[in-house]
Amino acid sequence: MIAYFGPQGTFTEQAARGLIPDGEFLPAETIFAALNAVRDGRAEAACVPVENSVEGPVNATLDGLTESTVLVAVAETILPVQFSVLVRQDASDIRTVASHPHALAQVRQWLATNLPEAEQVPTSSTAAAAQAVRRGEYDAAVTASVAAQHYELREFVGGIADLADASTRFLLVRRPGRLPEPTGADRTSLMAVTVNRTGALAELLTELSFRGINLTRLDARPAKTHIGQYRFFVDMEGHIAEPRIGDAVAALRRRCSVRFLGSHPRADHAPSSGEPPVGNEDFVAATNWLESVRRGESV
């Protein structure tokens, strides 16, 4: 069973079906509910959005991955995001438009030009907006086109987005276990909590820089303990099985609290960029040399 941030008709459902084509699927009302379905054993995995090219990180996912027992990402997919405006079959006037806040943000200009008088109403998901339109609570929903089939709505207009290349990245997360094998085009994710002092974050980033590791994302979220305490979410190129990535993660762990959030193939299949100052083979050679010294061998 694969849980996903639902209800039916969301982009997350589309992402989940793309990641696990032959799976059985369990819609969840919130991202937290989807993640908890994995934690309590009702689902084998969960599909959740993690970042959007327009609106940035999905904070509910970042918080949900760190505020309970550990889950790790084992796969990802990136979907281009274009929306449809759905209405009831008998709709004649659009005075209210509902959708998830990220979706409303991605069609803000279109709405201002085409429906300037309509009130914009945030909902928990794009599909929840479609359900509300079917119930007569709102006049239109900005959602995935597939929602029209689920909720018997009519497409007022389709294929809209203020930015034509807008996209969202989704994760497939499971309970800890065997990780996907390295492919040479991988992503490793961590959450780190540092002490609140000058240079603490710079020290962590230096550990990565020294090893030639490129970051693909760095976000901060309140630790929800006291003001000024933050969790830092780091995505880096490479796989935890690689010696230099493993060495970097161990170095971070020596400096602060770290939660490992997964290593998996990148959806864009992009290999690590650039040539590191020290490659994986150098880490292996140095480790072998040190072990030889410790054994008292002449090296």
mmCIF file of C-alpha atoms in Angstrom:
data_model
loop_
_atom_site.group_PDB
_atom_site.id
_atom_site.type_symbol
_atom_site.label_atom_id
_atom_site.label_comp_id
_atom_site.label_asym_id
_atom_site.label_seq_id
_atom_site.Cartn_x
_atom_site.Cartn_y
_atom_site.Cartn_z
ATOM 1 C CA MET A 1 0.000 0.000 0.000
ATOM 2 C CA ILE A 2 1.363 3.425 -0.984
ATOM 3 C CA ALA A 3 0.029 6.409 0.944
ATOM 4 C CA TYR A 4 -0.017 9.788 -0.747
ATOM 5 C CA PHE A 5 -1.055 13.341 0.033
ATOM 6 C CA GLY A 6 -4.616 13.254 -1.267
ATOM 7 C CA PRO A 7 -7.475 13.115 -1.766
ATOM 8 C CA GLN A 8 -7.825 11.580 -5.228
ATOM 9 C CA GLY A 9 -7.030 13.829 -8.148
ATOM 10 C CA THR A 10 -3.896 15.546 -6.831
ATOM 11 C CA PHE A 11 -0.541 15.907 -8.520
ATOM 12 C CA THR A 12 0.831 13.776 -5.678
ATOM 13 C CA GLU A 13 -1.398 10.887 -6.746
ATOM 14 C CA GLN A 14 -0.036 11.276 -10.274
ATOM 15 C CA ALA A 15 3.521 11.241 -8.904
ATOM 16 C CA ALA A 16 2.827 8.172 -6.750
ATOM 17 C CA ARG A 17 1.414 6.232 -9.686
ATOM 18 C CA GLY A 18 4.449 7.173 -11.752
ATOM 19 C CA LEU A 19 6.841 5.927 -9.065
ATOM 20 C CA ILE A 20 4.906 2.697 -8.323
ATOM 21 C CA PRO A 21 2.799 1.964 -11.436
ATOM 22 C CA ASP A 22 1.352 -1.315 -10.146
ATOM 23 C CA GLY A 23 0.832 -0.242 -6.531
ATOM 24 C CA GLU A 24 -2.253 0.014 -4.366
ATOM 25 C CA PHE A 25 -2.843 3.529 -3.134
ATOM 26 C CA LEU A 26 -4.142 5.112 0.047
ATOM 27 C CA PRO A 27 -5.065 8.822 -0.078
ATOM 28 C CA ALA A 28 -4.324 10.799 3.088
ATOM 29 C CA GLU A 29 -5.834 14.143 4.039
ATOM 30 C CA THR A 30 -2.510 15.748 4.988
ATOM 31 C CA ILE A 31 1.199 15.216 4.415
ATOM 32 C CA PHE A 32 1.585 14.297 8.090
ATOM 33 C CA ALA A 33 -1.169 11.676 7.724
ATOM 34 C CA ALA A 34 0.550 10.140 4.688
ATOM 35 C CA LEU A 35 3.866 9.905 6.550
ATOM 36 C CA ASN A 36 2.225 8.515 9.680
ATOM 37 C CA ALA A 37 0.530 5.802 7.619
ATOM 38 C CA VAL A 38 4.043 4.483 6.952
ATOM 39 C CA ARG A 39 5.152 4.886 10.551
ATOM 40 C CA ASP A 40 2.189 2.937 11.940
ATOM 41 C CA GLY A 41 2.435 0.186 9.326
ATOM 42 C CA ARG A 42 -0.704 0.910 7.307
ATOM 43 C CA ALA A 43 1.407 1.714 4.242
ATOM 44 C CA GLU A 44 4.726 0.468 2.922
ATOM 45 C CA ALA A 45 5.702 3.882 1.591
ATOM 46 C CA ALA A 46 4.381 7.404 1.149
ATOM 47 C CA CYS A 47 4.616 9.868 -1.722
ATOM 48 C CA VAL A 48 4.834 13.531 -0.672
ATOM 49 C CA PRO A 49 5.888 16.793 -2.362
ATOM 50 C CA VAL A 50 9.168 18.254 -1.119
ATOM 51 C CA GLU A 51 9.937 21.312 -3.260
ATOM 52 C CA ASN A 52 8.435 23.447 -5.993
ATOM 53 C CA SER A 53 10.388 25.469 -8.541
ATOM 54 C CA VAL A 54 8.181 28.522 -7.904
ATOM 55 C CA GLU A 55 7.322 28.392 -4.197
ATOM 56 C CA GLY A 56 10.365 26.567 -2.843
ATOM 57 C CA PRO A 57 10.318 23.928 -0.080
ATOM 58 C CA VAL A 58 7.144 22.233 1.121
ATOM 59 C CA ASN A 59 7.466 22.974 4.823
ATOM 60 C CA ALA A 60 4.920 20.383 5.930
ATOM 61 C CA THR A 61 7.072 17.662 4.382
ATOM 62 C CA LEU A 62 10.294 18.960 5.940
ATOM 63 C CA ASP A 63 8.651 19.125 9.370
ATOM 64 C CA GLY A 64 6.936 15.767 8.930
ATOM 65 C CA LEU A 65 10.213 14.002 8.140
ATOM 66 C CA THR A 66 11.866 15.225 11.338
ATOM 67 C CA GLU A 67 9.200 15.501 14.032
ATOM 68 C CA SER A 68 8.644 11.785 14.637
ATOM 69 C CA THR A 69 10.395 8.465 13.989
ATOM 70 C CA VAL A 70 12.808 8.336 11.077
ATOM 71 C CA LEU A 71 11.677 7.840 7.486
ATOM 72 C CA VAL A 72 14.084 7.868 4.538
ATOM 73 C CA ALA A 73 13.640 8.812 0.895
ATOM 74 C CA VAL A 74 14.349 5.998 -1.568
ATOM 75 C CA ALA A 75 13.170 7.560 -4.839
ATOM 76 C CA GLU A 76 12.031 10.841 -6.334
ATOM 77 C CA THR A 77 10.213 12.153 -9.375
ATOM 78 C CA ILE A 78 9.737 15.600 -10.874
ATOM 79 C CA LEU A 79 6.450 16.579 -12.481
ATOM 80 C CA PRO A 80 5.858 19.587 -14.716
ATOM 81 C CA VAL A 81 2.940 21.459 -13.198
ATOM 82 C CA GLN A 82 0.126 22.880 -15.304
ATOM 83 C CA PHE A 83 -3.313 23.477 -13.902
ATOM 84 C CA SER A 84 -6.935 23.358 -14.939
ATOM 85 C CA VAL A 85 -9.716 25.584 -13.679
ATOM 86 C CA LEU A 86 -12.633 23.245 -12.951
ATOM 87 C CA VAL A 87 -16.252 24.258 -12.424
ATOM 88 C CA ARG A 88 -19.595 22.520 -11.964
ATOM 89 C CA GLN A 89 -21.417 21.512 -15.101
ATOM 90 C CA ASP A 90 -23.997 24.301 -14.682
ATOM 91 C CA ALA A 91 -21.551 27.041 -13.670
ATOM 92 C CA SER A 92 -22.224 30.461 -15.184
ATOM 93 C CA ASP A 93 -20.281 32.901 -12.983
ATOM 94 C CA ILE A 94 -16.994 32.540 -11.090
ATOM 95 C CA ARG A 95 -16.849 34.612 -7.915
ATOM 96 C CA THR A 96 -14.624 32.317 -5.802
ATOM 97 C CA VAL A 97 -11.589 30.258 -6.820
ATOM 98 C CA ALA A 98 -10.174 27.681 -4.399
ATOM 99 C CA SER A 99 -6.910 25.738 -4.354
ATOM 100 C CA HIS A 100 -3.818 24.875 -2.354
ATOM 101 C CA PRO A 101 -1.734 28.019 -1.641
ATOM 102 C CA HIS A 102 1.172 26.760 -3.787
ATOM 103 C CA ALA A 103 -1.182 26.264 -6.729
ATOM 104 C CA LEU A 104 -2.749 29.715 -6.339
ATOM 105 C CA ALA A 105 0.731 31.228 -6.299
ATOM 106 C CA GLN A 106 1.619 29.499 -9.564
ATOM 107 C CA VAL A 107 -1.401 30.957 -11.424
ATOM 108 C CA ARG A 108 -1.514 34.336 -9.673
ATOM 109 C CA GLN A 109 -0.937 36.330 -12.854
ATOM 110 C CA TRP A 110 -3.441 34.289 -14.863
ATOM 111 C CA LEU A 111 -6.123 34.809 -12.220
ATOM 112 C CA ALA A 112 -5.381 38.538 -12.025
ATOM 113 C CA THR A 113 -5.797 38.839 -15.792
ATOM 114 C CA ASN A 114 -8.718 36.490 -16.417
ATOM 115 C CA LEU A 115 -10.670 36.415 -13.126
ATOM 116 C CA PRO A 116 -9.663 39.666 -11.421
ATOM 117 C CA GLU A 117 -12.846 39.947 -9.316
ATOM 118 C CA ALA A 118 -12.803 36.375 -8.025
ATOM 119 C CA GLU A 119 -11.912 35.793 -4.376
ATOM 120 C CA GLN A 120 -9.013 33.344 -3.935
ATOM 121 C CA VAL A 121 -9.596 30.771 -1.176
ATOM 122 C CA PRO A 122 -6.781 28.503 0.142
ATOM 123 C CA THR A 123 -7.556 24.820 0.761
ATOM 124 C CA SER A 124 -5.581 21.858 2.103
ATOM 125 C CA SER A 125 -4.979 20.427 -1.394
ATOM 126 C CA THR A 126 -5.951 21.027 -5.016
ATOM 127 C CA ALA A 127 -8.272 18.016 -4.907
ATOM 128 C CA ALA A 128 -9.909 19.283 -1.716
ATOM 129 C CA ALA A 129 -10.732 22.423 -3.683
ATOM 130 C CA ALA A 130 -12.340 20.305 -6.418
ATOM 131 C CA GLN A 131 -14.408 18.461 -3.809
ATOM 132 C CA ALA A 132 -15.565 21.772 -2.369
ATOM 133 C CA VAL A 133 -16.610 22.993 -5.812
ATOM 134 C CA ARG A 134 -18.624 19.823 -6.360
ATOM 135 C CA ARG A 135 -20.377 20.460 -3.022
ATOM 136 C CA GLY A 136 -21.194 23.990 -4.133
ATOM 137 C CA GLU A 137 -18.972 25.758 -1.584
ATOM 138 C CA TYR A 138 -16.898 27.551 -4.228
ATOM 139 C CA ASP A 139 -17.356 28.324 -7.907
ATOM 140 C CA ALA A 140 -14.038 27.071 -9.327
ATOM 141 C CA ALA A 141 -10.986 25.046 -8.366
ATOM 142 C CA VAL A 142 -7.418 25.324 -9.639
ATOM 143 C CA THR A 143 -6.254 21.725 -9.742
ATOM 144 C CA ALA A 144 -4.822 18.874 -11.777
ATOM 145 C CA SER A 145 -6.905 18.063 -14.828
ATOM 146 C CA VAL A 146 -7.446 14.473 -13.616
ATOM 147 C CA ALA A 147 -9.623 15.816 -10.797
ATOM 148 C CA ALA A 148 -12.368 16.521 -13.339
ATOM 149 C CA GLN A 149 -12.814 12.775 -13.832
ATOM 150 C CA HIS A 150 -12.840 12.000 -10.105
ATOM 151 C CA TYR A 151 -15.313 14.719 -9.131
ATOM 152 C CA GLU A 152 -17.534 15.106 -12.213
ATOM 153 C CA LEU A 153 -16.526 18.678 -12.926
ATOM 154 C CA ARG A 154 -16.149 20.576 -16.191
ATOM 155 C CA GLU A 155 -12.877 22.072 -17.363
ATOM 156 C CA PHE A 156 -13.354 25.830 -17.706
ATOM 157 C CA VAL A 157 -9.812 26.234 -19.024
ATOM 158 C CA GLY A 158 -6.748 23.977 -18.953
ATOM 159 C CA GLY A 159 -2.977 24.062 -19.274
ATOM 160 C CA ILE A 160 -2.433 27.235 -17.267
ATOM 161 C CA ALA A 161 0.665 28.285 -15.327
ATOM 162 C CA ASP A 162 2.374 31.638 -14.943
ATOM 163 C CA LEU A 163 5.712 29.926 -15.595
ATOM 164 C CA ALA A 164 5.688 27.361 -18.375
ATOM 165 C CA ASP A 165 8.524 25.295 -16.869
ATOM 166 C CA ALA A 166 7.181 25.154 -13.297
ATOM 167 C CA SER A 167 7.697 21.768 -11.652
ATOM 168 C CA THR A 168 7.394 19.975 -8.323
ATOM 169 C CA ARG A 169 9.690 17.315 -6.889
ATOM 170 C CA PHE A 170 8.114 14.424 -4.982
ATOM 171 C CA LEU A 171 9.721 11.879 -2.656
ATOM 172 C CA LEU A 172 8.903 8.246 -2.036
ATOM 173 C CA VAL A 173 9.734 7.573 1.633
ATOM 174 C CA ARG A 174 9.879 4.335 3.633
ATOM 175 C CA ARG A 175 10.919 3.109 7.037
ATOM 176 C CA PRO A 176 14.722 2.681 7.341
ATOM 177 C CA GLY A 177 16.099 -0.375 5.570
ATOM 178 C CA ARG A 178 18.279 -1.305 2.627
ATOM 179 C CA LEU A 179 19.047 1.759 0.538
ATOM 180 C CA PRO A 180 18.984 1.952 -3.263
ATOM 181 C CA GLU A 181 22.349 1.173 -4.830
ATOM 182 C CA PRO A 182 24.490 4.095 -6.017
ATOM 183 C CA THR A 183 24.012 5.035 -9.673
ATOM 184 C CA GLY A 184 26.507 7.864 -10.112
ATOM 185 C CA ALA A 185 23.619 10.335 -10.317
ATOM 186 C CA ASP A 186 22.309 10.366 -6.764
ATOM 187 C CA ARG A 187 21.081 12.692 -4.041
ATOM 188 C CA THR A 188 21.693 12.450 -0.281
ATOM 189 C CA SER A 189 19.495 14.353 2.185
ATOM 190 C CA LEU A 190 20.151 15.299 5.800
ATOM 191 C CA MET A 191 18.720 17.391 8.592
ATOM 192 C CA ALA A 192 21.220 19.066 10.944
ATOM 193 C CA VAL A 193 20.704 21.054 14.133
ATOM 194 C CA THR A 194 23.645 23.240 15.128
ATOM 195 C CA VAL A 195 24.397 25.198 18.252
ATOM 196 C CA ASN A 196 23.403 28.860 18.022
ATOM 197 C CA ARG A 197 26.816 30.524 17.760
ATOM 198 C CA THR A 198 28.852 32.481 15.233
ATOM 199 C CA GLY A 199 30.110 30.376 12.334
ATOM 200 C CA ALA A 200 28.295 27.142 13.236
ATOM 201 C CA LEU A 201 26.564 26.783 9.871
ATOM 202 C CA ALA A 202 29.683 27.862 7.994
ATOM 203 C CA GLU A 203 31.623 25.077 9.715
ATOM 204 C CA LEU A 204 29.142 22.495 8.478
ATOM 205 C CA LEU A 205 29.260 23.807 4.925
ATOM 206 C CA THR A 206 33.058 23.818 5.052
ATOM 207 C CA GLU A 207 33.060 20.079 5.759
ATOM 208 C CA LEU A 208 31.231 19.596 2.463
ATOM 209 C CA SER A 209 33.337 22.104 0.549
ATOM 210 C CA PHE A 210 36.603 20.474 1.633
ATOM 211 C CA ARG A 211 35.388 17.215 0.101
ATOM 212 C CA GLY A 212 34.208 18.785 -3.159
ATOM 213 C CA ILE A 213 30.546 18.065 -2.452
ATOM 214 C CA ASN A 214 27.971 20.205 -4.239
ATOM 215 C CA LEU A 215 24.755 21.221 -2.478
ATOM 216 C CA THR A 216 21.519 21.116 -4.457
ATOM 217 C CA ARG A 217 19.352 22.589 -1.670
ATOM 218 C CA LEU A 218 19.718 24.259 1.726
ATOM 219 C CA ASP A 219 16.647 25.251 3.770
ATOM 220 C CA ALA A 220 16.059 26.314 7.351
ATOM 221 C CA ARG A 221 13.039 25.565 9.520
ATOM 222 C CA PRO A 222 12.401 26.497 13.162
ATOM 223 C CA ALA A 223 13.328 23.686 15.533
ATOM 224 C CA LYS A 224 10.148 24.529 17.492
ATOM 225 C CA THR A 225 12.022 24.442 20.783
ATOM 226 C CA HIS A 226 12.917 28.081 21.403
ATOM 227 C CA ILE A 227 13.405 31.169 19.261
ATOM 228 C CA GLY A 228 16.629 31.283 17.293
ATOM 229 C CA GLN A 229 17.007 27.475 17.083
ATOM 230 C CA TYR A 230 16.775 26.106 13.531
ATOM 231 C CA ARG A 231 16.937 22.839 11.654
ATOM 232 C CA PHE A 232 18.922 22.920 8.415
ATOM 233 C CA PHE A 233 17.861 20.670 5.566
ATOM 234 C CA VAL A 234 20.665 19.778 3.169
ATOM 235 C CA ASP A 235 20.510 18.013 -0.185
ATOM 236 C CA MET A 236 23.863 17.122 -1.712
ATOM 237 C CA GLU A 237 25.050 15.389 -4.847
ATOM 238 C CA GLY A 238 26.235 11.846 -4.250
ATOM 239 C CA HIS A 239 25.312 8.688 -2.342
ATOM 240 C CA ILE A 240 25.970 7.826 1.311
ATOM 241 C CA ALA A 241 27.774 4.670 0.106
ATOM 242 C CA GLU A 242 30.452 6.800 -1.569
ATOM 243 C CA PRO A 243 33.520 7.194 0.666
ATOM 244 C CA ARG A 244 33.696 10.999 0.455
ATOM 245 C CA ILE A 245 29.951 11.412 1.106
ATOM 246 C CA GLY A 246 30.109 9.010 4.040
ATOM 247 C CA ASP A 247 33.179 10.800 5.370
ATOM 248 C CA ALA A 248 31.409 14.167 5.130
ATOM 249 C CA VAL A 249 28.286 12.896 6.871
ATOM 250 C CA ALA A 250 30.396 11.430 9.677
ATOM 251 C CA ALA A 251 32.180 14.773 10.040
ATOM 252 C CA LEU A 252 28.860 16.595 10.294
ATOM 253 C CA ARG A 253 27.682 14.094 12.898
ATOM 254 C CA ARG A 254 30.748 14.822 15.002
ATOM 255 C CA ARG A 255 29.876 18.512 14.996
ATOM 256 C CA CYS A 256 26.108 18.480 15.549
ATOM 257 C CA SER A 257 22.883 16.491 15.646
ATOM 258 C CA VAL A 258 22.193 14.898 12.250
ATOM 259 C CA ARG A 259 19.238 12.927 10.897
ATOM 260 C CA PHE A 260 19.827 10.959 7.693
ATOM 261 C CA LEU A 261 16.881 11.433 5.322
ATOM 262 C CA GLY A 262 17.898 9.214 2.419
ATOM 263 C CA SER A 263 20.146 8.503 -0.575
ATOM 264 C CA HIS A 264 18.541 7.701 -3.908
ATOM 265 C CA PRO A 265 18.825 8.272 -7.669
ATOM 266 C CA ARG A 266 18.058 11.782 -8.896
ATOM 267 C CA ALA A 267 14.970 12.152 -11.037
ATOM 268 C CA ASP A 268 16.867 14.272 -13.560
ATOM 269 C CA HIS A 269 19.685 11.667 -13.760
ATOM 270 C CA ALA A 270 22.255 14.475 -13.477
ATOM 271 C CA PRO A 271 25.671 13.188 -12.367
ATOM 272 C CA SER A 272 27.683 15.015 -9.727
ATOM 273 C CA SER A 273 28.929 18.266 -11.191
ATOM 274 C CA GLY A 274 32.587 19.185 -11.482
ATOM 275 C CA GLU A 275 35.691 17.357 -10.333
ATOM 276 C CA PRO A 276 36.132 17.140 -6.547
ATOM 277 C CA PRO A 277 39.534 18.145 -5.141
ATOM 278 C CA VAL A 278 39.661 14.689 -3.549
ATOM 279 C CA GLY A 279 37.820 11.798 -5.179
ATOM 280 C CA ASN A 280 36.331 8.633 -3.685
ATOM 281 C CA GLU A 281 39.410 6.635 -4.656
ATOM 282 C CA ASP A 282 41.579 9.011 -2.612
ATOM 283 C CA PHE A 283 39.420 8.423 0.471
ATOM 284 C CA VAL A 284 39.735 4.653 0.001
ATOM 285 C CA ALA A 285 43.495 4.861 -0.474
ATOM 286 C CA ALA A 286 43.922 7.060 2.612
ATOM 287 C CA THR A 287 41.826 4.694 4.744
ATOM 288 C CA ASN A 288 43.813 1.665 3.553
ATOM 289 C CA TRP A 289 47.075 3.482 4.271
ATOM 290 C CA LEU A 290 45.955 4.395 7.796
ATOM 291 C CA GLU A 291 44.962 0.805 8.549
ATOM 292 C CA SER A 292 48.371 -0.350 7.338
ATOM 293 C CA VAL A 293 50.084 2.115 9.666
ATOM 294 C CA ARG A 294 47.973 0.903 12.588
ATOM 295 C CA ARG A 295 48.930 -2.693 11.829
ATOM 296 C CA GLY A 296 52.601 -1.709 12.039
ATOM 297 C CA GLU A 297 53.336 -2.401 8.388
ATOM 298 C CA SER A 298 56.014 -0.536 6.478
ATOM 299 C CA VAL A 299 54.262 1.900 4.176
#
